[in-house]
Coordinates of C-alpha atoms in Angstrom, one line a residue:
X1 CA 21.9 45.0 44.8
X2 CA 19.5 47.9 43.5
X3 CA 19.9 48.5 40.1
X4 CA 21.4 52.3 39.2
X5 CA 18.8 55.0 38.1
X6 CA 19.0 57.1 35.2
X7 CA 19.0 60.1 37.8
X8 CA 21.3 58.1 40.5
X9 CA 24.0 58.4 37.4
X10 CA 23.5 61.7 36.7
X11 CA 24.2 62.4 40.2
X12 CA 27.2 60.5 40.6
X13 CA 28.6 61.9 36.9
X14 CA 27.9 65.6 38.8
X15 CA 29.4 64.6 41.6
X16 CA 32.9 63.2 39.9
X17 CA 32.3 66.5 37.1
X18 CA 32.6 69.0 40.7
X19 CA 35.5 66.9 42.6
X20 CA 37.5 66.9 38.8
X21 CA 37.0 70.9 38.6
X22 CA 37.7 71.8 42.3
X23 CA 40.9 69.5 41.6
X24 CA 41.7 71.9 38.4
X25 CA 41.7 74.5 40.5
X26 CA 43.6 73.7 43.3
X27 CA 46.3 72.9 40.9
X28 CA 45.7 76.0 39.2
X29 CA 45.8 78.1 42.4
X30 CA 49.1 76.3 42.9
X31 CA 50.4 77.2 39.4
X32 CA 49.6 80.6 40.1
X33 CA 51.1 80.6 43.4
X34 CA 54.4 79.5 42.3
X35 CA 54.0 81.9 39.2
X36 CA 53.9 85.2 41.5
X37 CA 56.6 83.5 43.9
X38 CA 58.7 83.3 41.3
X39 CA 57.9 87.1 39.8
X40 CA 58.1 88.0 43.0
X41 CA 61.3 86.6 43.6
X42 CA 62.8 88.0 40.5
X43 CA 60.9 91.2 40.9
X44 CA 63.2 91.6 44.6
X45 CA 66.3 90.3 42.6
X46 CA 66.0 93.3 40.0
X47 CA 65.2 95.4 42.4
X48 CA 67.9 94.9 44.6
X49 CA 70.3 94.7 41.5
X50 CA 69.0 98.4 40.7
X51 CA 69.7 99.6 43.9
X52 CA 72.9 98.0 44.2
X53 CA 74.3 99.4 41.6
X54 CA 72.9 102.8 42.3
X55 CA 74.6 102.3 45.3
X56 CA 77.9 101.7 43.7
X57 CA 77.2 104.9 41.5
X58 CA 76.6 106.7 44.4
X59 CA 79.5 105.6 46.3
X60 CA 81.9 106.5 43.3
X61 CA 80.2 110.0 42.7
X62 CA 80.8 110.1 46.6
X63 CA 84.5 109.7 46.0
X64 CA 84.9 112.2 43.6
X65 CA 82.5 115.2 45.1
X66 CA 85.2 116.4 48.0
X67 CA 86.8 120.2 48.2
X68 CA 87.3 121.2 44.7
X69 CA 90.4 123.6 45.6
X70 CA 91.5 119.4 46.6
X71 CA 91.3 119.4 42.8
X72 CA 94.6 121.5 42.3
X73 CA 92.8 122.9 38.9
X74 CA 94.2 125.7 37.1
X75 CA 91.8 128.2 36.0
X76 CA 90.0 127.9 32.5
X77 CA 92.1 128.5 29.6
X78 CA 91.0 130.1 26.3
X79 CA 92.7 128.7 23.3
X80 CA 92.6 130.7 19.7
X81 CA 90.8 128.5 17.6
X82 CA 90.5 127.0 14.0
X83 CA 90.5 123.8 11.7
X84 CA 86.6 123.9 11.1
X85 CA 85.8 121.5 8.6
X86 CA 89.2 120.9 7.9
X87 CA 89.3 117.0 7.3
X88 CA 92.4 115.2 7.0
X89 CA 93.4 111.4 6.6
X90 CA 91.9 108.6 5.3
X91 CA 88.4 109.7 2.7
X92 CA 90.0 113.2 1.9
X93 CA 92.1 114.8 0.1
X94 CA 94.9 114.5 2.3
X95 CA 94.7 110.7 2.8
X96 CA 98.3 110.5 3.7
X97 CA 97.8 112.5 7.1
X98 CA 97.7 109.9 9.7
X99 CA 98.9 112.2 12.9
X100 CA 98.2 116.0 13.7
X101 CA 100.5 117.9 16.0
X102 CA 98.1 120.3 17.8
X103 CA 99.5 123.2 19.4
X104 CA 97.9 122.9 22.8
X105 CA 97.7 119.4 24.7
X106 CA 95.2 118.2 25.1
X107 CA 93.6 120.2 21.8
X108 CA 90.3 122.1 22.2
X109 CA 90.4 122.5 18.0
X110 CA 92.0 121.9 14.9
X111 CA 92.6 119.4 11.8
X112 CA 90.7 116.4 12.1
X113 CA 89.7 113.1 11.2
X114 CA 86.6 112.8 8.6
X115 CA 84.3 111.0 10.8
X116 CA 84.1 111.3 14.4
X117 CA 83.2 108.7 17.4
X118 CA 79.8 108.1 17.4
X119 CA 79.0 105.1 19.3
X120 CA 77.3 104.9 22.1
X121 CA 80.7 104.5 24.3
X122 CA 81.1 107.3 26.7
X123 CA 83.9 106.1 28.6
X124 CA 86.8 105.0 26.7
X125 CA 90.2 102.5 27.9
X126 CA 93.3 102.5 26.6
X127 CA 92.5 98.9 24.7
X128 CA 89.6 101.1 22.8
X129 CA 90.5 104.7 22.8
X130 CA 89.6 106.4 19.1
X131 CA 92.5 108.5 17.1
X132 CA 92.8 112.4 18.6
X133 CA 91.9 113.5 15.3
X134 CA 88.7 111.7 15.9
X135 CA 87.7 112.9 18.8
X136 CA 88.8 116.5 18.0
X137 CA 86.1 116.0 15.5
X138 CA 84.0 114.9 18.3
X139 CA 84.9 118.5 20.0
X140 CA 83.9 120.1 16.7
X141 CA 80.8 119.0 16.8
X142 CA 79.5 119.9 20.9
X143 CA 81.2 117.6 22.7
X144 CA 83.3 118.0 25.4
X145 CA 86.2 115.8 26.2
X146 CA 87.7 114.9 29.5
X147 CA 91.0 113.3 28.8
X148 CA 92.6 111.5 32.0
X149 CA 96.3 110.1 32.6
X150 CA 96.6 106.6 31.8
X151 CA 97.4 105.8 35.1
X152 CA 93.9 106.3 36.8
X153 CA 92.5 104.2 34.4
X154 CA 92.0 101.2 36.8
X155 CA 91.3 102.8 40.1
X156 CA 88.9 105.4 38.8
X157 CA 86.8 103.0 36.3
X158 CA 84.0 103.4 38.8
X159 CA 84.2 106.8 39.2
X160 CA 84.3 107.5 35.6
X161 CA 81.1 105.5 34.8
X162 CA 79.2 107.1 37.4
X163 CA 80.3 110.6 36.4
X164 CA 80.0 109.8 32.6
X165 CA 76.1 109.3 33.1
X166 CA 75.6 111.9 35.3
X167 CA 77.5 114.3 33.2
X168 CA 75.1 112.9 29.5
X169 CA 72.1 113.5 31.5
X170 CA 72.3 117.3 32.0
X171 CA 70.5 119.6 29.1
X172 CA 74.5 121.4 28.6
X173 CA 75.3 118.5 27.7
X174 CA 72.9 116.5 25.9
X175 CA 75.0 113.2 26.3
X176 CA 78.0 114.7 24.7
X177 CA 80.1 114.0 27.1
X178 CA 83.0 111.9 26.9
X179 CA 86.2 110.5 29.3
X180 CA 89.1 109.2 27.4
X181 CA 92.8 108.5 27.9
X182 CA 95.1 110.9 26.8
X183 CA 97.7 110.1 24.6
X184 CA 101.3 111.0 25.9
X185 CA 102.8 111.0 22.3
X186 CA 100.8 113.9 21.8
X187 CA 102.8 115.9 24.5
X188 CA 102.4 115.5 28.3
X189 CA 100.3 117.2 30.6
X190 CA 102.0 119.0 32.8
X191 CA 103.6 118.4 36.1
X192 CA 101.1 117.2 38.6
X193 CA 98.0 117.0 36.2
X194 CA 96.0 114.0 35.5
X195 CA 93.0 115.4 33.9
X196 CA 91.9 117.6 31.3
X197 CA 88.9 119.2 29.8
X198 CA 88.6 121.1 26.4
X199 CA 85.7 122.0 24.5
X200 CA 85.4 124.2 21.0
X201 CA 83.2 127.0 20.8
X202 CA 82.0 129.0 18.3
X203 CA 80.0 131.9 16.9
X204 CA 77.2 130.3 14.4
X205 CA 75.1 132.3 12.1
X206 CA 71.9 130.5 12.7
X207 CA 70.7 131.4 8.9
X208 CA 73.7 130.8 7.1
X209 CA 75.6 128.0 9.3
X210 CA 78.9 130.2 8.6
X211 CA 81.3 129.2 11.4
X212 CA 82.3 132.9 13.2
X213 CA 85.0 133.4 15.4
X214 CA 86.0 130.3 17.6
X215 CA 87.8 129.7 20.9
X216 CA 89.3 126.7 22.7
X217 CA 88.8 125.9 26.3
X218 CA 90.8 124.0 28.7
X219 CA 90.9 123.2 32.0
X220 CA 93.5 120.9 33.8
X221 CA 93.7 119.4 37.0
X222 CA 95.2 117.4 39.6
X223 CA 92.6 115.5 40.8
X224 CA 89.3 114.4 39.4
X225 CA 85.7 116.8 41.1
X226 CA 82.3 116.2 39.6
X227 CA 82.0 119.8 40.2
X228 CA 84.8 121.4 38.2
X229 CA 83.5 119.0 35.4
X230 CA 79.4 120.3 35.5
X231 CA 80.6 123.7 36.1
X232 CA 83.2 123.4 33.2
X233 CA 80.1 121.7 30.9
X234 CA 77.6 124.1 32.4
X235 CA 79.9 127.3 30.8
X236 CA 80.4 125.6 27.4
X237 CA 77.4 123.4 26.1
X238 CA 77.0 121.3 23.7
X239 CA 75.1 124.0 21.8
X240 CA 78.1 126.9 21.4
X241 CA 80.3 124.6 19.1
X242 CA 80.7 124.9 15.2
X243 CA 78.4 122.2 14.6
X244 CA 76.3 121.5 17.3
X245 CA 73.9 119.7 15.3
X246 CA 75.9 117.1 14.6
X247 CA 75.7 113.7 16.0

């Protein structure tokens, strides 16, 4: 048997050096492989998540955008207005006030809690619904409200979602927009009327910040219209109340 040269081994180590790296790439190629299959994979899963659930916002906008006179709304209401800065309750002077009786239901102004909602909720249940007097501090400062009959709280939770983020997302209202449950103790709506809108107004003096004269606005309904609500938002932004500024 010949013996092995210096350059026979060379060769041979060379040879075994190539066949080891084209092996490390194969099985890199492979890892790769699987790595885009698999972002791929999720990539299409996301995707399709996305477009589901536009789909389901887009079905529950569909449900809610038919005839508005199908609304049965009565027109827009302006309510005399006051109770800027008027805290009551629990950190104020009055810490023994723990319910308002407004004068208009629901209210579009008046006495309120100290410290309004300001979490990022924009549809409220019954289980989670703040005070009135928070929220009527919520109307003080831009937002408006609309307020719903308790018992379209399970077939519309869809349809509010849907129209809760479409609602945030236009410049009137500068995602101060909210749907809540009304609360019957405050007084009922009236007959045939399951939802409600109010906002608070006011004249501002931009250099001073002195509150003006202030109005209320309400608008109730028998059914619930996308475009009653952006038209209702569209006339009183978040920008015309007492303390727009506010969060």
């Amino acid at each position: 048997m010949a013996r092995e040269t210096t350059r026979d081994r060379r060769e041979r180590v060379a040879a075994m050096q190539a066949a080891q790296k084209r092996s490390e790439r194969r099985r890199l190629l492979v890892v790769i492989g699987a790595c885009v299959a698999v972002i791929a994979i999720i990539g299409a899963a996301v995707a399709w998540a996305i477009i589901g659930e536009q789909n389901k916002k887009d079905q529950a906008l569909a449900g809610i955008n038919g005839d508005i006179a199908a609304a049965s709304c009565d027109p827009v209401t302006n309510d005399p207005a006051s109770g800027s800065s008027d805290h009551v309750g629990p950190g104020t002077n009055q810490p023994g006030v723990t319910r308002i009786q407004y004068s208009t239901v629901p209210p579009s102004s008046g006495k309120h809690f100290a410290v309004p909602a300001v979490d990022s909720r924009r549809v409220y249940t019954v289980a989670d619904v703040p005070a009135v007097e928070t929220l009527v501090h919520n109307l003080e400062h831009g937002y408006t409200i609309l307020w719903y009959d308790r018992s379209v709280e399970k077939e519309q939770a869809a349809s509010f979602q849907a129209l809760a983020t479409k609602v945030n997302a236009m410049k009137e209202s500068a995602n101060k927009f909210l749907i809540v449950p009304w609360n019957p103790a405050y007084g009922a709506f009236p007959a045939g009327k399951k939802y409600a809108l109010s906002h608070w107004s006011a004249d501002v003096d931009q250099s001073t910040g002195k509150v003006g004269q202030q109005m209320g606005h309400r608008q109730l309904c028998g059914g619930l219209n996308t475009s009653v609500v952006e038209t209702f938002v569209k006339n009183h932004p978040w920008s015309s109340a007492p303390e727009p500024g506010a969060a």
